[in-house]
XYZ file of C-alpha atoms in Angstrom:
662
model
C -1.259 -63.303 -29.703
C -2.225 -59.898 -28.317
C -0.568 -58.526 -25.213
C -1.472 -56.113 -22.417
C 1.751 -54.989 -20.769
C 3.427 -52.232 -18.775
C 6.160 -50.081 -20.268
C 7.771 -47.002 -18.697
C 5.003 -46.677 -16.095
C 2.170 -46.848 -18.679
C -0.132 -49.656 -19.799
C 0.064 -50.551 -23.493
C -1.421 -53.086 -25.915
C 0.006 -54.662 -29.025
C 0.459 -57.826 -31.106
C 3.292 -60.254 -30.533
C 5.436 -60.668 -33.655
C 8.305 -62.736 -32.365
C 9.597 -63.880 -29.020
C 12.480 -65.266 -26.994
C 12.317 -66.815 -23.527
C 12.890 -63.363 -21.980
C 11.279 -60.857 -24.346
C 8.846 -60.268 -27.190
C 8.803 -58.035 -30.193
C 5.466 -56.217 -30.081
C 3.756 -54.212 -32.781
C 1.744 -51.347 -31.311
C -1.549 -50.126 -32.855
C 0.429 -47.249 -34.340
C 2.575 -49.698 -36.300
C 5.650 -49.027 -34.254
C 7.521 -52.100 -33.008
C 9.085 -52.228 -29.542
C 10.716 -54.807 -27.312
C 8.727 -55.884 -24.212
C 10.161 -58.012 -21.427
C 8.233 -61.190 -20.549
C 8.043 -60.045 -16.928
C 6.196 -56.883 -18.037
C 3.389 -58.751 -19.805
C 0.305 -58.780 -17.588
C -2.492 -60.218 -19.798
C -2.583 -62.139 -23.077
C -5.707 -62.336 -25.253
C -6.877 -63.331 -28.709
C -9.863 -61.035 -29.098
C -10.816 -58.262 -29.467
C -8.181 -56.206 -31.292
C -5.621 -54.459 -29.099
C -7.217 -51.057 -29.661
C -10.695 -52.322 -28.906
C -9.418 -54.242 -25.894
C -7.953 -51.129 -24.311
C -11.076 -49.082 -25.039
C -13.346 -51.706 -23.494
C -11.082 -52.059 -20.442
C -11.131 -48.312 -19.853
C -14.900 -48.183 -20.164
C -15.291 -51.105 -17.791
C -12.943 -49.456 -15.277
C -15.239 -46.440 -15.186
C -18.085 -48.641 -13.939
C -16.111 -50.113 -11.042
C -16.984 -48.693 -7.614
C -13.597 -47.967 -6.027
C -15.010 -48.003 -2.484
C -16.562 -51.432 -3.115
C -13.319 -52.625 -4.675
C -11.478 -51.499 -1.534
C -14.004 -53.408 0.634
C -13.468 -56.596 -1.415
C -9.709 -56.314 -1.194
C -7.978 -58.601 1.344
C -5.463 -57.500 3.944
C -1.890 -57.762 2.830
C -0.537 -57.848 -0.700
C -2.676 -59.161 -3.562
C -2.578 -59.354 -7.353
C -5.005 -57.696 -9.691
C -6.091 -61.103 -10.966
C -7.011 -62.328 -7.483
C -9.108 -59.262 -6.670
C -10.753 -59.501 -10.094
C -11.952 -62.994 -9.141
C -13.349 -61.613 -5.845
C -14.985 -58.574 -7.401
C -16.702 -60.301 -10.354
C -17.530 -63.529 -8.450
C -16.528 -65.752 -11.355
C -13.682 -66.229 -13.769
C -13.219 -62.679 -15.089
C -12.580 -61.972 -18.751
C -9.311 -60.487 -19.947
C -11.070 -57.143 -20.359
C -12.379 -57.280 -16.772
C -8.930 -58.132 -15.416
C -7.464 -55.215 -17.303
C -10.248 -52.959 -15.997
C -9.470 -53.974 -12.402
C -5.787 -53.294 -12.969
C -6.506 -49.852 -14.450
C -8.763 -49.011 -11.500
C -6.224 -50.124 -8.920
C -3.481 -48.191 -10.633
C -5.593 -45.027 -10.973
C -6.408 -44.835 -7.254
C -3.128 -44.691 -5.290
C -4.977 -43.230 -2.308
C -6.968 -46.479 -1.959
C -4.296 -48.925 -3.113
C -0.535 -48.889 -2.634
C 1.458 -50.442 -5.431
C 3.709 -53.225 -4.138
C 5.126 -54.484 -7.427
C 4.102 -54.990 -11.048
C 0.457 -56.096 -10.895
C 0.507 -56.304 -7.057
C -1.164 -53.933 -4.564
C -2.128 -53.475 -0.931
C -5.163 -51.566 0.243
C -4.658 -48.458 2.360
C -5.485 -48.735 6.083
C -8.943 -47.413 6.900
C -7.824 -44.432 9.023
C -5.155 -43.471 6.506
C -7.715 -43.647 3.707
C -10.187 -41.526 5.664
C -7.612 -38.802 6.236
C -6.428 -38.926 2.632
C -9.963 -38.628 1.265
C -10.643 -35.690 3.593
C -7.514 -33.999 2.297
C -8.660 -34.566 -1.275
C -12.032 -33.027 -0.479
C -10.345 -30.023 1.088
C -8.193 -29.604 -1.977
C -11.253 -29.817 -4.231
C -12.993 -27.185 -2.108
C -9.952 -24.940 -2.257
C -9.838 -25.365 -6.013
C -13.509 -24.455 -6.189
C -12.923 -21.342 -4.054
C -9.898 -20.382 -6.146
C -11.895 -20.747 -9.351
C -14.616 -18.546 -7.855
C -12.015 -15.901 -6.979
C -10.708 -15.996 -10.538
C -14.238 -15.680 -11.916
C -15.050 -12.688 -9.692
C -11.873 -10.906 -10.756
C -11.987 -11.631 -14.486
C -15.740 -11.590 -15.104
C -17.222 -9.345 -12.431
C -14.129 -7.104 -12.161
C -14.275 -7.019 -8.383
C -11.899 -8.189 -5.690
C -12.889 -10.994 -3.304
C -12.684 -9.898 0.336
C -10.084 -12.554 1.135
C -7.767 -11.134 -1.518
C -8.414 -7.491 -0.604
C -7.538 -8.240 3.031
C -4.025 -9.374 2.117
C -3.476 -7.670 -1.251
C -0.243 -5.909 -0.248
C 1.228 -9.040 1.337
C 0.358 -11.084 -1.756
C 2.677 -8.832 -3.752
C 5.428 -8.054 -1.252
C 5.891 -11.429 0.468
C 3.596 -13.907 -1.275
C 2.859 -17.406 -0.050
C 2.771 -19.045 -3.457
C 1.024 -22.100 -2.023
C -1.948 -20.058 -0.815
C -5.129 -20.191 -2.855
C -5.299 -16.355 -2.827
C -1.927 -16.109 -4.561
C -2.825 -18.879 -7.000
C -6.076 -17.069 -7.828
C -4.260 -13.755 -8.342
C -1.624 -15.354 -10.563
C -4.160 -17.308 -12.613
C -6.442 -14.300 -13.036
C -3.609 -11.966 -14.048
C -2.342 -14.513 -16.577
C -5.851 -14.931 -17.919
C -6.305 -11.226 -18.623
C -2.637 -10.679 -19.576
C -1.684 -8.063 -16.994
C 0.549 -7.885 -13.936
C -0.861 -8.889 -10.543
C -0.267 -5.349 -9.243
C -2.128 -3.660 -12.096
C -4.954 -6.154 -11.781
C -5.355 -5.649 -8.021
C -5.419 -1.891 -8.545
C -7.981 -2.203 -11.324
C -10.381 -4.289 -9.219
C -9.964 -2.145 -6.101
C -8.104 -4.635 -3.913
C -5.459 -1.906 -3.588
C -7.121 1.489 -3.357
C -4.700 3.477 -5.490
C -1.053 3.912 -6.443
C -0.303 6.029 -3.361
C -1.543 3.251 -1.078
C 0.537 0.734 -3.000
C 3.786 2.686 -2.594
C 3.194 3.559 1.064
C 1.594 0.332 2.289
C 4.088 -1.908 0.500
C 6.992 0.026 2.039
C 5.658 -0.308 5.575
C 4.649 -3.949 5.073
C 8.215 -4.830 4.082
C 10.129 -2.571 6.466
C 7.768 -2.549 9.466
C 6.499 -6.141 9.568
C 5.134 -5.654 13.114
C 3.382 -2.410 12.214
C 4.241 1.254 12.681
C 3.131 1.363 16.313
C 5.668 0.774 19.048
C 5.311 -2.205 21.407
C 3.837 -1.463 24.799
C 6.794 -2.623 26.904
C 9.168 0.277 26.243
C 8.640 1.953 29.581
C 8.757 5.676 30.323
C 11.737 8.024 30.280
C 13.410 8.271 33.705
C 12.344 11.485 35.407
C 15.601 12.081 37.297
C 18.083 11.212 34.566
C 19.555 14.717 34.446
C 18.866 16.303 37.823
C 22.505 16.112 38.874
C 23.730 17.846 35.719
C 24.902 21.470 35.970
C 22.874 24.120 34.148
C 24.785 25.958 31.436
C 24.987 29.730 31.491
C 24.579 29.718 27.673
C 21.526 31.373 26.141
C 20.600 28.913 23.425
C 18.213 28.937 20.487
C 17.322 26.417 17.804
C 16.520 26.781 14.097
C 14.150 24.216 12.609
C 11.103 24.070 10.368
C 7.669 24.614 11.880
C 6.785 20.929 11.456
C 9.824 19.741 13.400
C 8.984 17.891 16.611
C 12.356 16.208 17.195
C 14.531 19.220 18.027
C 17.982 17.691 18.297
C 20.201 20.760 18.309
C 20.486 24.314 19.588
C 23.208 26.933 19.358
C 24.508 29.614 21.701
C 26.878 32.527 21.181
C 28.537 34.031 24.272
C 30.945 37.009 24.009
C 34.168 36.624 26.028
C 36.966 38.957 26.957
C 40.070 39.544 24.806
C 38.193 39.608 21.482
C 36.913 36.097 21.703
C 33.532 34.403 21.518
C 32.359 31.070 22.818
C 30.004 29.243 20.469
C 28.036 26.337 21.901
C 26.497 23.499 19.901
C 24.006 21.762 22.168
C 22.673 18.331 21.215
C 19.732 16.694 23.011
C 20.892 13.772 25.143
C 18.552 10.773 24.869
C 21.694 8.685 25.393
C 21.344 9.468 29.118
C 18.024 7.656 29.356
C 18.197 5.068 26.581
C 20.586 2.494 27.954
C 22.326 -0.204 25.946
C 20.084 -3.197 25.148
C 17.090 -1.783 27.025
C 13.662 -2.356 25.400
C 13.556 1.219 24.057
C 17.106 0.831 22.717
C 16.212 -2.372 20.890
C 13.093 -0.738 19.437
C 15.164 2.171 18.119
C 17.803 -0.249 16.795
C 15.163 -2.137 14.847
C 14.124 1.048 13.037
C 17.543 2.757 12.876
C 16.106 6.062 11.672
C 13.052 8.241 11.441
C 11.341 7.752 8.081
C 10.548 10.875 6.080
C 8.485 11.335 2.939
C 6.237 14.177 1.753
C 3.330 14.294 4.180
C 4.624 11.331 6.193
C 6.893 10.848 9.180
C 7.445 7.682 11.207
C 9.716 8.405 14.136
C 12.567 6.268 15.400
C 11.468 6.868 19.003
C 8.012 6.959 20.621
C 6.394 10.326 21.261
C 6.906 10.279 25.044
C 10.636 9.604 24.664
C 10.982 12.385 22.100
C 9.125 14.830 24.343
C 11.397 13.944 27.267
C 14.577 14.931 25.410
C 13.625 17.355 22.615
C 15.064 20.852 23.104
C 11.807 22.763 23.522
C 12.018 26.434 24.388
C 11.632 27.377 28.040
C 12.838 23.993 29.241
C 16.180 23.034 30.762
C 16.998 19.899 28.799
C 19.901 17.464 29.147
C 22.447 18.000 26.398
C 25.867 17.038 25.192
C 27.431 20.408 24.417
C 30.432 21.233 22.281
C 31.943 24.610 23.146
C 34.463 26.295 20.882
C 36.373 29.442 21.766
C 36.783 31.482 18.573
C 38.899 34.510 17.748
C 36.549 37.305 16.642
C 38.966 38.731 14.105
C 40.092 35.614 12.251
C 37.258 33.287 13.314
C 39.845 30.631 13.992
C 39.050 28.037 16.645
C 41.319 28.403 19.655
C 40.007 25.525 21.798
C 37.093 23.131 22.147
C 35.463 21.437 25.117
C 32.722 18.822 25.456
C 30.373 18.961 28.443
C 27.423 16.987 29.762
C 24.935 19.508 31.162
C 21.470 20.980 31.115
C 20.764 23.742 28.607
C 17.863 26.165 28.693
C 16.635 26.912 25.188
C 15.393 30.482 25.034
C 13.676 30.258 21.660
C 12.776 27.709 18.996
C 13.199 29.749 15.806
C 11.345 28.434 12.774
C 13.216 28.473 9.498
C 10.168 28.911 7.276
C 9.003 31.950 9.281
C 12.258 33.926 9.243
C 14.269 32.661 6.241
C 13.072 35.438 3.932
C 14.336 38.033 6.457
C 17.738 36.437 6.979
C 19.582 37.328 3.781
C 23.147 38.298 3.000
C 21.907 41.832 2.374
C 20.247 42.240 5.783
C 23.244 40.646 7.485
C 25.830 42.856 5.777
C 23.779 46.023 6.189
C 23.090 45.331 9.855
C 19.327 45.582 9.278
C 18.527 42.022 10.285
C 15.411 42.101 12.453
C 14.764 38.655 13.926
C 15.313 37.198 17.412
C 18.998 36.537 18.120
C 19.987 38.659 15.103
C 23.450 39.540 16.474
C 24.142 35.858 17.201
C 22.994 34.853 13.728
C 25.239 37.478 12.141
C 28.249 36.243 14.131
C 27.474 32.604 13.308
C 27.130 33.404 9.604
C 30.592 34.969 9.531
C 32.020 32.020 11.458
C 30.271 29.580 9.112
C 31.737 31.346 6.061
C 35.239 30.749 7.429
C 34.486 27.103 8.234
C 33.160 26.640 4.704
C 36.221 28.287 3.182
C 38.528 26.009 5.173
C 36.651 22.907 4.042
C 36.649 24.022 0.416
C 40.418 24.386 0.505
C 40.703 20.758 1.624
C 38.088 19.579 -0.889
C 39.889 21.372 -3.705
C 36.675 22.811 -5.111
C 33.786 24.969 -3.887
C 30.635 23.574 -2.359
C 27.686 23.360 -4.762
C 25.582 26.307 -3.596
C 22.813 28.368 -5.102
C 20.728 25.543 -6.477
C 17.247 25.263 -5.027
C 16.335 21.964 -3.400
C 12.633 21.499 -3.940
C 10.247 19.709 -1.609
C 6.493 19.394 -1.041
C 4.138 20.524 1.685
C 0.867 18.604 1.597
C -2.605 19.369 2.848
C -3.884 15.854 3.281
C -2.033 12.613 2.939
C -3.164 10.313 0.135
C -3.356 10.991 -3.590
C -6.112 13.588 -3.064
C -3.845 15.875 -1.034
C -3.395 19.469 -2.106
C 0.247 19.978 -3.049
C 2.380 23.042 -2.346
C 5.841 23.167 -3.882
C 8.536 24.795 -1.745
C 12.262 25.307 -2.130
C 15.364 25.906 -0.071
C 18.410 27.439 -1.662
C 21.711 25.786 -0.894
C 24.012 28.177 0.895
C 21.363 30.618 2.156
C 22.497 32.145 5.480
C 20.374 30.019 7.831
C 21.061 26.881 5.830
C 24.778 27.669 5.813
C 25.238 28.477 9.490
C 23.244 25.515 10.829
C 24.864 23.083 8.412
C 28.373 24.326 9.180
C 27.787 24.143 12.937
C 26.647 20.533 12.659
C 29.516 19.582 10.355
C 31.916 21.231 12.802
C 30.406 19.248 15.713
C 30.429 15.925 13.868
C 34.016 16.499 12.746
C 35.191 17.580 16.207
C 33.517 14.691 18.006
C 34.874 12.226 15.450
C 38.378 13.388 16.328
C 37.474 13.459 20.059
C 36.452 9.776 19.987
C 39.617 8.823 18.097
C 41.905 10.728 20.470
C 40.430 8.922 23.474
C 40.459 5.492 21.871
C 36.676 5.240 22.106
C 34.879 3.272 19.426
C 32.543 5.206 17.169
C 30.745 4.987 13.847
C 32.202 7.207 11.148
C 31.253 8.345 7.689
C 34.293 8.424 5.464
C 35.148 8.889 1.831
C 38.476 8.338 0.197
C 38.399 8.305 -3.628
C 35.014 6.645 -3.675
C 31.499 6.663 -2.301
C 30.669 7.570 1.267
C 30.485 4.589 3.620
C 29.755 3.880 7.257
C 32.689 2.373 9.123
C 34.110 1.822 12.578
C 37.539 2.937 11.346
C 38.286 6.669 11.748
C 39.241 8.286 8.466
C 38.847 11.428 6.376
C 35.756 12.449 4.460
C 37.262 13.896 1.283
C 33.915 15.024 -0.081
C 33.247 17.305 2.870
C 36.865 18.177 3.456
C 37.265 17.055 7.060
C 39.690 14.594 8.699
C 36.961 12.823 10.709
C 33.187 12.747 10.459
C 31.013 10.934 12.997
C 27.262 11.583 12.909
C 26.411 12.707 16.449
C 23.988 15.619 16.092
C 20.652 13.843 15.480
C 20.324 11.257 18.285
C 16.516 11.555 18.329
C 16.312 10.642 14.653
C 19.277 8.433 13.742
C 20.482 5.416 15.679
C 24.102 5.919 14.629
C 24.033 9.354 16.284
C 22.543 7.812 19.429
C 25.323 5.194 19.511
C 28.045 7.831 19.108
C 26.422 9.996 21.773
C 26.342 7.144 24.291
C 30.017 6.477 23.594
C 30.766 10.172 24.221
C 28.696 10.236 27.425
C 30.383 7.126 28.825
C 33.816 8.580 28.136
C 32.870 11.920 29.721
C 31.699 10.090 32.847
C 34.837 7.968 33.012
C 32.817 4.802 32.422
C 33.590 1.933 30.060
C 31.659 2.464 26.803
C 29.171 -0.251 25.844
C 30.862 -0.878 22.488
C 34.457 -1.460 21.486
C 35.929 -1.024 18.020
C 36.189 -4.762 17.383
C 32.740 -5.698 18.719
C 30.656 -7.751 16.314
C 27.628 -5.815 17.580
C 29.126 -2.600 16.245
C 29.561 -4.120 12.769
C 26.018 -5.479 12.932
C 24.656 -2.018 13.735
C 26.570 -0.475 10.829
C 25.287 -3.107 8.426
C 21.670 -2.804 9.554
C 21.814 0.976 9.515
C 23.147 0.985 5.962
C 20.378 -1.381 4.881
C 17.532 0.460 6.618
C 18.743 3.943 5.778
C 19.105 3.007 2.129
C 15.569 1.576 2.047
C 14.153 4.652 3.804
C 15.963 7.016 1.434
C 14.737 5.062 -1.564
C 11.175 5.330 -0.266
C 11.515 9.071 0.208
C 12.961 9.442 -3.275
C 10.127 7.418 -4.815
C 7.470 9.417 -2.961
C 9.091 12.690 -4.013
C 8.901 11.409 -7.555
C 5.255 10.444 -7.054
C 4.333 13.895 -5.755
C 6.315 15.591 -8.509
C 4.147 13.806 -11.057
C 1.004 14.600 -9.061
C 2.032 18.262 -8.978
C 2.476 18.255 -12.756
C -1.055 16.883 -13.054
C -2.463 19.287 -10.446
C -1.019 22.297 -12.247
C -2.061 21.046 -15.702
C 1.499 21.247 -17.006
C 1.977 19.857 -20.524
C 5.638 20.762 -21.075
C 8.575 20.872 -18.652
C 12.095 22.190 -18.814
C 14.904 19.871 -17.837
C 18.682 19.876 -17.672
C 20.852 17.018 -18.871
C 22.752 15.252 -16.095
C 24.410 12.502 -18.097
C 23.402 10.518 -21.176
C 19.616 10.216 -21.287
C 19.202 11.226 -17.629
C 17.716 14.680 -17.110
C 16.680 16.618 -14.028
C 13.285 18.305 -14.248
C 13.747 21.956 -13.397
C 11.785 23.167 -10.410
C 10.995 19.699 -9.082
C 12.830 17.069 -6.980
C 12.746 14.635 -9.864
C 15.136 13.088 -12.357
C 13.909 11.329 -15.488
C 15.376 9.115 -18.171
C 14.370 9.986 -21.706
C 15.005 7.053 -24.076
C 16.263 8.231 -27.434
C 17.494 11.592 -26.166
C 20.372 12.733 -28.416
C 23.826 13.079 -26.920
C 23.926 16.485 -25.238
C 26.445 18.170 -22.933
C 25.874 18.120 -19.185
C 23.756 21.057 -18.046
C 22.109 21.547 -21.459
C 18.511 22.728 -21.074
C 15.802 20.942 -23.027
C 12.046 21.316 -23.363
C 10.092 18.077 -22.866
C 6.473 17.288 -23.680
C 4.655 15.265 -21.014
C 2.930 12.316 -22.699
C 1.794 10.159 -19.785
C 2.158 9.887 -16.009
C 2.366 6.337 -14.695
C 1.895 6.541 -10.930
C 2.400 2.805 -10.463
C 5.805 2.494 -12.117
C 6.571 6.166 -11.324
C 7.503 6.855 -14.921
C 6.815 10.120 -16.689
C 6.705 9.376 -20.391
C 7.922 12.390 -22.321
C 9.409 13.382 -25.642
C 11.928 16.016 -26.655
C 10.342 19.190 -28.017
C 13.534 21.159 -28.575
C 16.995 21.871 -27.251
C 17.040 25.285 -25.584
C 19.715 27.947 -25.956
C 20.780 27.795 -22.325
C 22.846 25.611 -20.058
C 23.247 25.132 -16.322
C 26.877 24.103 -16.169
C 27.389 25.504 -12.676
C 24.502 23.470 -11.321
C 25.847 20.274 -12.801
C 29.579 20.647 -12.354
C 30.658 17.291 -10.948
C 26.973 16.626 -10.178
C 27.117 12.888 -9.960
C 30.267 12.787 -7.873
C 29.114 15.541 -5.520
C 25.547 14.463 -4.844
C 26.358 12.603 -1.638
C 28.823 15.224 -0.478
C 26.176 17.896 -0.894
C 23.813 15.687 1.043
C 26.080 15.806 4.082
C 25.967 19.585 4.074
C 22.235 19.732 3.489
C 21.557 17.805 6.678
C 21.206 21.060 8.687
C 19.503 18.821 11.255
C 16.000 19.967 10.392
C 13.310 17.663 9.125
C 13.286 19.226 5.689
C 17.065 19.195 5.656
C 16.886 15.511 6.506
C 14.506 15.032 3.602
C 16.862 16.745 1.216
C 19.833 14.818 2.543
C 18.079 11.519 2.034
C 17.009 12.400 -1.482
C 20.467 13.542 -2.485
C 22.344 10.684 -0.839
C 20.099 8.160 -2.542
C 21.036 9.241 -6.061
């Protein structure tokens, strides 16, 4: 006797060899013998052979119209044998019964299985919706296949994929047909989705990939500000007294967010009053206001060569930036200093208006402000006497910090950066540098460090919560707990001098303003909101710094290409990590022999990969020179140097970010 039965969810045929009341031993067409339960046997037959029976049943099932079968089916549960009688209109053969069963089983949309050999037809409305869904899926599959064909055969990107190319890579919906097409096509031609989308023009070029992917991830609502942020209050500072200080600022020509200015006022008895004046957006940006929440979402201005995305809208920046000729609201730190020893006798913090006499531009006067012109008295720039006094004061502040640090600041090395004419990969690139420790760099940096240190202590003394940067035998971290910054050599350090560009500075400034006014500050040291701000700032600032570092690397490679450079000099930092001389770029060189830190090497440029930002190079020779001074404690001091580089200018901010990110 031959049997048609179900086993493990599949229909099988075989010949009965022996049996018991509950089971049979069945020999399959392959010769294998298995045990089949009596309850699993659906059809018995003598002829044809099991193999032929199954073939004929499958062929017959192909001829059955499933829609007609559904029409013939009764309401409620039914067996395959009963519907076979209805469908064929006479006693069906064993093959026909098996064909009906195969058809029922193969169409779960039309027929619901209710037991072995039993089914129930789907309700008409349910069936209609299910069939429509199947048709949609077939159409989507057809569209997906067409996308794959266009990419792999015509080497062009479908419009639907081009429109969301960046999102497909940064935050893909893996159920979308566009993603499925991209994945299938990239697998088919054995390349990464990113490389493929670049090759077919869905992403214009590597520059667009790096920039657009960054903003897609970090600015999901776009770079533009929402329209409900209001306008800066016009009378926010009318009641403030006007300072008698004659102030000036020092920033790069491109700087639009002028946060800080300085004044130097001679006093009697061999003393001088130095003023550090910080723009006061904290007067107009109130806690939890729409503009405050917008700034909190960003946490910082984003810098990269040729790019700047501000933390605040243009109209809010213009309302508080310290432009020359304007009396602007400011939080001022005054220090009375002894002219002979340059020791600080007293400090005072005031909320006032400050008239900035001049916005000096670093790039226009830096070559005139040298140690030689300062020492010889031949300095010929606006506010030359004030700059000379500030330089001498800054030298003393630096010396005091170095004594606490236990080692000198890393000075003398040039921090390189790019000025671009244009924006995308076709921009003309100009390489510029700023030497650490040059007079203007030194005096501005030391004034800001002095202010951040003093205000950190000021907040602590008054029991006012603040956000500090501290370092004790480890990396620098943001914290609400006052503590020393060993790397800089100060007992407290609270960023407060860039409130137009960093949200942490804005928070600290508002805390200072509230305390000065005798009001209760918006945040307390144990507020969960304060910890949330610290966490989000760390996350955003790290992402922004990483972006700036990657774009500096991109433009370094573009500059190498622009200048037609085939070989570069580099200095060993540690292991196979080298720093390319004359560029803001570090590079790993696999296989580089073990060399001492600071050892100069000559590298041959083999390939520039702008997508992965990898410069493939090989060692030409080890040079007979080292740069030990440049690399003394390099790794440990990178972040410390970054604090000093912040000089509160845009380019200083760029350098700080690049250094702190390493």
